[in-house]
Short mmCIF file of C-alpha atoms in Angstrom, two decimals:
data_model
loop_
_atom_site.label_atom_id
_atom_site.label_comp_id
_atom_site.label_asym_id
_atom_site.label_seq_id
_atom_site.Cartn_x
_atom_site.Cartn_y
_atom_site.Cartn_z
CA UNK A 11 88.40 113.24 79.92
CA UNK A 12 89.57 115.34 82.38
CA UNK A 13 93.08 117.11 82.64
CA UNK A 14 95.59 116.34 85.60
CA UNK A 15 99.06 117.80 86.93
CA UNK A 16 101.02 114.92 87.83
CA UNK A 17 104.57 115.87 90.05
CA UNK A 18 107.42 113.78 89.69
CA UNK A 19 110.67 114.05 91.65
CA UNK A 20 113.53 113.25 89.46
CA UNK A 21 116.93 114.51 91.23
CA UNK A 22 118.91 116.62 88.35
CA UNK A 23 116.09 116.13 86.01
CA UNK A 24 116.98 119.98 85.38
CA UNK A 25 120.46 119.73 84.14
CA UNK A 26 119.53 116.80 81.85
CA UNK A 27 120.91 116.78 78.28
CA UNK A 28 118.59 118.01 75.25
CA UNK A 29 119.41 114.38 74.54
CA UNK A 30 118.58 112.82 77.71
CA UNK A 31 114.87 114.57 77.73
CA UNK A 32 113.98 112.95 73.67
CA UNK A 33 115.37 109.56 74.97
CA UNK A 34 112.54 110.16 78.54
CA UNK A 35 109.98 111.37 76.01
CA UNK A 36 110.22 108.91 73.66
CA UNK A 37 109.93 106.54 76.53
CA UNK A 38 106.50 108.26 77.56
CA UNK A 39 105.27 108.05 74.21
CA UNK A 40 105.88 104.31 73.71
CA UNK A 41 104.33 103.39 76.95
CA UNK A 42 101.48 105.44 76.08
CA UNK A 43 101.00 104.00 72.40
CA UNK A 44 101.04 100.90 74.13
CA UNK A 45 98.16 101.62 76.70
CA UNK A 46 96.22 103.02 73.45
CA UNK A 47 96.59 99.79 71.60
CA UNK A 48 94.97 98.26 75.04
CA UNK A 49 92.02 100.73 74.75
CA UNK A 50 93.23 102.77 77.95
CA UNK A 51 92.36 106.32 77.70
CA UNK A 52 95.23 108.72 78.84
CA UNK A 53 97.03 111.37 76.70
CA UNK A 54 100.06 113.94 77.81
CA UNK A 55 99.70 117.39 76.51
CA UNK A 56 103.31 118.26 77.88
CA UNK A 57 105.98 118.96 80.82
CA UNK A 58 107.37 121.74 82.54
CA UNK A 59 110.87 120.80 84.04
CA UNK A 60 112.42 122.04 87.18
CA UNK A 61 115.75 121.43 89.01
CA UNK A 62 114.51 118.32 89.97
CA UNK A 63 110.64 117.55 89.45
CA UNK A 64 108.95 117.61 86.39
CA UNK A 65 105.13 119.06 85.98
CA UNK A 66 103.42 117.21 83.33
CA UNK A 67 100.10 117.57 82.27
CA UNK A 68 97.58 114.60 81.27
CA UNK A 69 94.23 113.77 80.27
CA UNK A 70 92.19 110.74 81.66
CA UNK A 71 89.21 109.64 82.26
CA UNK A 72 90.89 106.88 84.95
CA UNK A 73 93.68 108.65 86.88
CA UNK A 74 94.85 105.31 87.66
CA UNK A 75 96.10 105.06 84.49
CA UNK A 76 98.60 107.88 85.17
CA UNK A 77 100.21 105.70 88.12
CA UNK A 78 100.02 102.62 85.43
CA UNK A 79 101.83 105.01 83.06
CA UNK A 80 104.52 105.88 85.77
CA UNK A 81 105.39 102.24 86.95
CA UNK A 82 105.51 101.14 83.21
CA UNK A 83 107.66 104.24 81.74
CA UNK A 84 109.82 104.04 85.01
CA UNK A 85 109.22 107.37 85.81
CA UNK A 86 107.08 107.18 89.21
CA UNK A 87 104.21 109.78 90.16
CA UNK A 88 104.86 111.41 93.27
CA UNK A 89 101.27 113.38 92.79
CA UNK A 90 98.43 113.58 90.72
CA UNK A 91 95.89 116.86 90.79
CA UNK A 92 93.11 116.82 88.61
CA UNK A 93 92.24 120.58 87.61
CA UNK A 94 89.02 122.16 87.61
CA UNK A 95 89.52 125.70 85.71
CA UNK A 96 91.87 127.02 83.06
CA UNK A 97 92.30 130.52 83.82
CA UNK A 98 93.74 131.93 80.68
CA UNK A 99 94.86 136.15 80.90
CA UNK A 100 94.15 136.48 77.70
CA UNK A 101 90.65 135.91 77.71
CA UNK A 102 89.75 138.26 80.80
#
């Protein structure tokens, strides 16, 4: 699989309620248990949030299955960059 940033612009995602970000996870997750039950291979590591985009990260070996995963969960992709190299400080 490889790993992708996918950029969403959700106005005010940033002032969001600890609340309101379980209830948008929880969403994500159940959309993507569903696409694992249909054998579709996609799996979120996490999200960064901003004032109003969020930065997740994903792993796929079909990035159309990150734009299926948007249109189902109702959160849209506005972009989708598949990475190439981890550069890590640490390990330099």
């Amino acid at each position: 699989m490889a790993r992708y940033v996918i950029e969403r612009d959700i106005p005010a995602i940033g002032s969001s309620t600890h609340e309101e970000m379980k209830m948008a996870a929880r969403m994500s997750i159940s959309v993507l248990q569903d696409m694992k039950k249909e054998n579709k291979d996609i799996e979120w590591e996490h999200s960064y949030i901003t004032a109003n985009k969020s930065f997740c990260i994903y792993n796929t070996s079909d990035p159309d299955l990150i734009m299926e995963h948007g249109k189902r969960s109702g959160y849209p992709v506005t972009l989708v960059t598949r990475t190439t190299y981890l550069v890590n400080p640490l390990a330099l």
